[in-house]
Short mmCIF file of C-alpha atoms in Angstrom, two decimals:
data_model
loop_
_atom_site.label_atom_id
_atom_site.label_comp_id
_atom_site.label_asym_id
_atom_site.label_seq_id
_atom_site.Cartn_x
_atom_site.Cartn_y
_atom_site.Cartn_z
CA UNK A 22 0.00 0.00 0.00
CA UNK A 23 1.40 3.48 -1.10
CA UNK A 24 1.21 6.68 0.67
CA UNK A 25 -1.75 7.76 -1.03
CA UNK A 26 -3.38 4.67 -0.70
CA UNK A 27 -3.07 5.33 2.66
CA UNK A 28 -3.85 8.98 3.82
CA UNK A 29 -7.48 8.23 1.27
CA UNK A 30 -8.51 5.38 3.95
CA UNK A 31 -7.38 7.58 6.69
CA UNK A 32 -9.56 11.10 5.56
CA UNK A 33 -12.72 9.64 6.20
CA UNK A 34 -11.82 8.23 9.50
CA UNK A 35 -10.55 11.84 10.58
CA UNK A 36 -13.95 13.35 8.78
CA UNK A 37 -16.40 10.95 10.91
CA UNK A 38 -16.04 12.68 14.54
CA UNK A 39 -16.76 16.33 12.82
CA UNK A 40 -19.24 14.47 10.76
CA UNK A 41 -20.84 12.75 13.74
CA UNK A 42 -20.55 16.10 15.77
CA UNK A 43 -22.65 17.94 12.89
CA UNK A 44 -25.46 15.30 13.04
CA UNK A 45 -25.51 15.40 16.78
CA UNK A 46 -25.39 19.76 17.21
CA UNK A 47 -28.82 21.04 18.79
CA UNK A 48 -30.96 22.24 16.53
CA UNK A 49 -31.56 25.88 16.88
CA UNK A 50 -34.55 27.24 18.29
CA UNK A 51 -36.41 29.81 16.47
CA UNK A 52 -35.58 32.73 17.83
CA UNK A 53 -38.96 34.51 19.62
CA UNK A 54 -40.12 37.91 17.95
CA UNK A 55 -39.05 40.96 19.77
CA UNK A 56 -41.45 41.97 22.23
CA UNK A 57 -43.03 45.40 20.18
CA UNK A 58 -43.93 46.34 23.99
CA UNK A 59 -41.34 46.05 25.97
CA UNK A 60 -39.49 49.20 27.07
CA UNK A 61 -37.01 50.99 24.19
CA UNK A 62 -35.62 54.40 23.43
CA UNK A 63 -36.60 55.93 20.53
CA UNK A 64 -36.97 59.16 19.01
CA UNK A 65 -39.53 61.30 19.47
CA UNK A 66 -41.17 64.49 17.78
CA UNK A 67 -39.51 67.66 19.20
CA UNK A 68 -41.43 70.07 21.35
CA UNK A 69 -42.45 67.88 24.33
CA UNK A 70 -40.98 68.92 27.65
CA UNK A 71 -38.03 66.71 28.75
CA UNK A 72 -39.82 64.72 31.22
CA UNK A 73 -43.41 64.82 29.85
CA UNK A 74 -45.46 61.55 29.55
CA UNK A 75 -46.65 61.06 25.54
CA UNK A 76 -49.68 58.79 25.01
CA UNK A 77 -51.05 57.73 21.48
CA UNK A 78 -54.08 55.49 22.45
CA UNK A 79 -54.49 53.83 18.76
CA UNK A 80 -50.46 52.47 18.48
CA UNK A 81 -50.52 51.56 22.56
CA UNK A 82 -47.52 53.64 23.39
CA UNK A 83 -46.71 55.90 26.23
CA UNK A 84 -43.51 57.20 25.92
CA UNK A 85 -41.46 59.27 28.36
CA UNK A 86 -39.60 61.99 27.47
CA UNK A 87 -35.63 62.01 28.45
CA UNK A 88 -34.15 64.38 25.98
CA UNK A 89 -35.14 66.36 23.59
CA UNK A 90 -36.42 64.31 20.45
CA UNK A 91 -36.16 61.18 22.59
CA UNK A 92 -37.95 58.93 24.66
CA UNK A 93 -38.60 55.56 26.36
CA UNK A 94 -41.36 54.17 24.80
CA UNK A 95 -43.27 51.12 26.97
CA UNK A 96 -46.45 48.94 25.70
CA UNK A 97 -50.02 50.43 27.03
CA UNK A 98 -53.42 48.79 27.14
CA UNK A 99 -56.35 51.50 26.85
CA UNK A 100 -59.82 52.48 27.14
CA UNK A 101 -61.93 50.24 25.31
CA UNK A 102 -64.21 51.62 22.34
CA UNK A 103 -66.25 55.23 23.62
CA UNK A 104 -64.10 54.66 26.89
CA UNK A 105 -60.50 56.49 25.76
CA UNK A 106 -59.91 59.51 27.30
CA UNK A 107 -57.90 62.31 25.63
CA UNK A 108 -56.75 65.23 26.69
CA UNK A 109 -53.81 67.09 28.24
CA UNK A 110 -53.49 66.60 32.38
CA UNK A 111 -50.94 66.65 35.23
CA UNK A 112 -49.43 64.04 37.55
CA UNK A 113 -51.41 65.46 40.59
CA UNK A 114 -50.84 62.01 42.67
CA UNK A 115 -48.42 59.10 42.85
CA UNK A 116 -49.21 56.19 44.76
CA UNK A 117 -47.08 52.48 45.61
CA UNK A 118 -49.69 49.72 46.11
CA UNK A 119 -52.73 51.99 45.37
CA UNK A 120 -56.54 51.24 46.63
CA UNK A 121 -58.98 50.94 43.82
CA UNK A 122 -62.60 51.45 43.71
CA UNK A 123 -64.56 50.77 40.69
CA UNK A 124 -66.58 54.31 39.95
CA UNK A 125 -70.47 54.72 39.72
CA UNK A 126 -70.39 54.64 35.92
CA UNK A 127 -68.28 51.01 35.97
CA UNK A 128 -70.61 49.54 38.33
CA UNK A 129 -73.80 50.70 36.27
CA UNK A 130 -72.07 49.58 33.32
CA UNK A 131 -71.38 45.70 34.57
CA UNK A 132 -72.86 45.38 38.20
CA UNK A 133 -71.72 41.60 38.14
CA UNK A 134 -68.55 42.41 38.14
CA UNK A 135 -67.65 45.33 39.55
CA UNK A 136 -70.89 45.75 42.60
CA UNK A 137 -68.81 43.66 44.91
CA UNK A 138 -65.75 46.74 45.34
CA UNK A 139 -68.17 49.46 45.47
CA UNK A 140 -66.66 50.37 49.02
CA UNK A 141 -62.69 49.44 47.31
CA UNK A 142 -60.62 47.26 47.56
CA UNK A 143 -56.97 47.63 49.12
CA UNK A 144 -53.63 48.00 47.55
CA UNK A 145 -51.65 44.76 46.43
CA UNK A 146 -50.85 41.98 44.01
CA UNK A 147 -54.26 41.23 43.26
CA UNK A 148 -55.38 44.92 42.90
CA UNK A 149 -56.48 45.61 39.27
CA UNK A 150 -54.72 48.96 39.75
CA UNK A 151 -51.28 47.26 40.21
CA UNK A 152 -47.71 47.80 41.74
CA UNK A 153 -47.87 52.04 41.24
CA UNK A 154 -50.45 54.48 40.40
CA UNK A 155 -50.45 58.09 38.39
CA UNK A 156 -53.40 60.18 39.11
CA UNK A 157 -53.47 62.71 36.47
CA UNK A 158 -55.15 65.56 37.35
CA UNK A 159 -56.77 69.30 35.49
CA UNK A 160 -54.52 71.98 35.21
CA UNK A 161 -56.87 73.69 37.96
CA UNK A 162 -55.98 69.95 40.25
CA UNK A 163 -59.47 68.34 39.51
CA UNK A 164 -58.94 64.45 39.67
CA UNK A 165 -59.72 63.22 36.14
CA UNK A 166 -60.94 59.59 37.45
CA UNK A 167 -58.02 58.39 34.80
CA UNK A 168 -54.57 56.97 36.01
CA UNK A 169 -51.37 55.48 34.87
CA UNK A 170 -51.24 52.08 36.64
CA UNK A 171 -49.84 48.85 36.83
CA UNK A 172 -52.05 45.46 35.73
CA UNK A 173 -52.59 42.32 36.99
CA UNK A 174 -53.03 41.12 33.66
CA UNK A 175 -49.77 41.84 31.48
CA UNK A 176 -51.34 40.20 28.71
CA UNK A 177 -53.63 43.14 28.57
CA UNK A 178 -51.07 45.46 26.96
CA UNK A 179 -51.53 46.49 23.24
CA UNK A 180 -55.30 46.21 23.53
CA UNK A 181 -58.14 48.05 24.41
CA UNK A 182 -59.42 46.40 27.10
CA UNK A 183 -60.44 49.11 30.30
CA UNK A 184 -62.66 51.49 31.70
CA UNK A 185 -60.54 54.48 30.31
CA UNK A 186 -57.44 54.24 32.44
CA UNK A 187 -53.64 53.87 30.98
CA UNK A 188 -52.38 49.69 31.75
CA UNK A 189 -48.93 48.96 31.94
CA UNK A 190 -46.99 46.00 33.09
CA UNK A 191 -46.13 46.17 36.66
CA UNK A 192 -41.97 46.44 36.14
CA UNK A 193 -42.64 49.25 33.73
CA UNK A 194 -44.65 51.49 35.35
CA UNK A 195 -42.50 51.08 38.34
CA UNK A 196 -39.48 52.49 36.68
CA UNK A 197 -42.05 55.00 35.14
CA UNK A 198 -43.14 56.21 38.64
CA UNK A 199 -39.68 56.08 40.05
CA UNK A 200 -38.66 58.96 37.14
CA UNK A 201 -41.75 61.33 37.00
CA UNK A 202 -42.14 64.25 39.81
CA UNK A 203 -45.36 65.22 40.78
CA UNK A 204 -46.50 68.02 38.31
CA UNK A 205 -45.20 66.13 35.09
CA UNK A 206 -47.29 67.40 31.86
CA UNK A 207 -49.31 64.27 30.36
CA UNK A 208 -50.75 64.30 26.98
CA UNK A 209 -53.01 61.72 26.25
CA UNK A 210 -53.88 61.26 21.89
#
């Protein structure tokens, strides 16, 4: 047997581990779509106030102003239907671990659901309001009944699902709260 002869029965016997190694390499998951509402800077139209909440109801976006022409935008669920508010308004209140009471017009609307907190319910993990709370109030400090609040239901966000209030996962609107003073300008579209 020659040299050649040789090194040819050799190659494939040098080849099988790499080939073997191929055959037996995880297969790659596919790799999960980004999460369109999880917290991201962007850029944002100028003329907001650096540190002014930004709310466009139809795309489910708040965004918070940190610089001029850019923001951090997070995922919102809305008011359902006739139930969106709009408007400009003020951070009047913050609260951790807020109360919640439905209002007269939720309770008309669905009594089976909502009669049995007409005297509230307290703040916690199974409070519909969440881990934080944003009251926003009139520029003359009338309570608007609307709020910027945490969900128990993260699955909520990017729909139009409640009684006219601004949803966002727990984690978020904890960092939001953590980074807006009371007074912040809030413009709801």
């Amino acid at each position: 047997m020659n040299r050649r002869q040789i090194l040819m029965l050799t190659l494939p016997l040098l080849a099988a581990p790499q080939a073997l190694l191929a055959q037996a390499a995880p297969v790659k998951k596919a790799v999960r779509a980004a999460d369109p509402y999880a917290p991201t800077e962007v850029a944002i139209r100028d003329g907001f106030e650096v540190g002014s909440i930004v709310v466009v109801s139809k795309d489910y976006f708040l965004y918070h102003v940190i610089a001029p022409g850019r923001a951090i935008r997070y995922g919102v669920a809305v008011g359902k239907d006739e139930l969106v508010w709009k408007g400009r308004a003020l951070v009047g209140r913050k609260t951790e671990w807020p109360s919640w009471k439905p209002t007269p017009a939720m309770i008309q609307r669905k009594p089976e659901q909502y009669k049995k907190y007409e005297n509230g319910m307290p703040g916690g993990p199974e409070n519909p309001l969440g881990a934080r709370a944003l009251y926003l109030h009139t520029a003359n400090g009338n309570d608007t009944a609307i709020r910027i609040h945490g969900t128990t239901d993260p699955g909520s966000i990017g729909r139009s699902v409640s009684n006219g209030c601004i949803r966002m996962r727990n984690e978020a609107v904890m960092a939001l709260y953590d980074q807006v003073a009371l007074g912040t300008p809030v413009y709801v579209y």
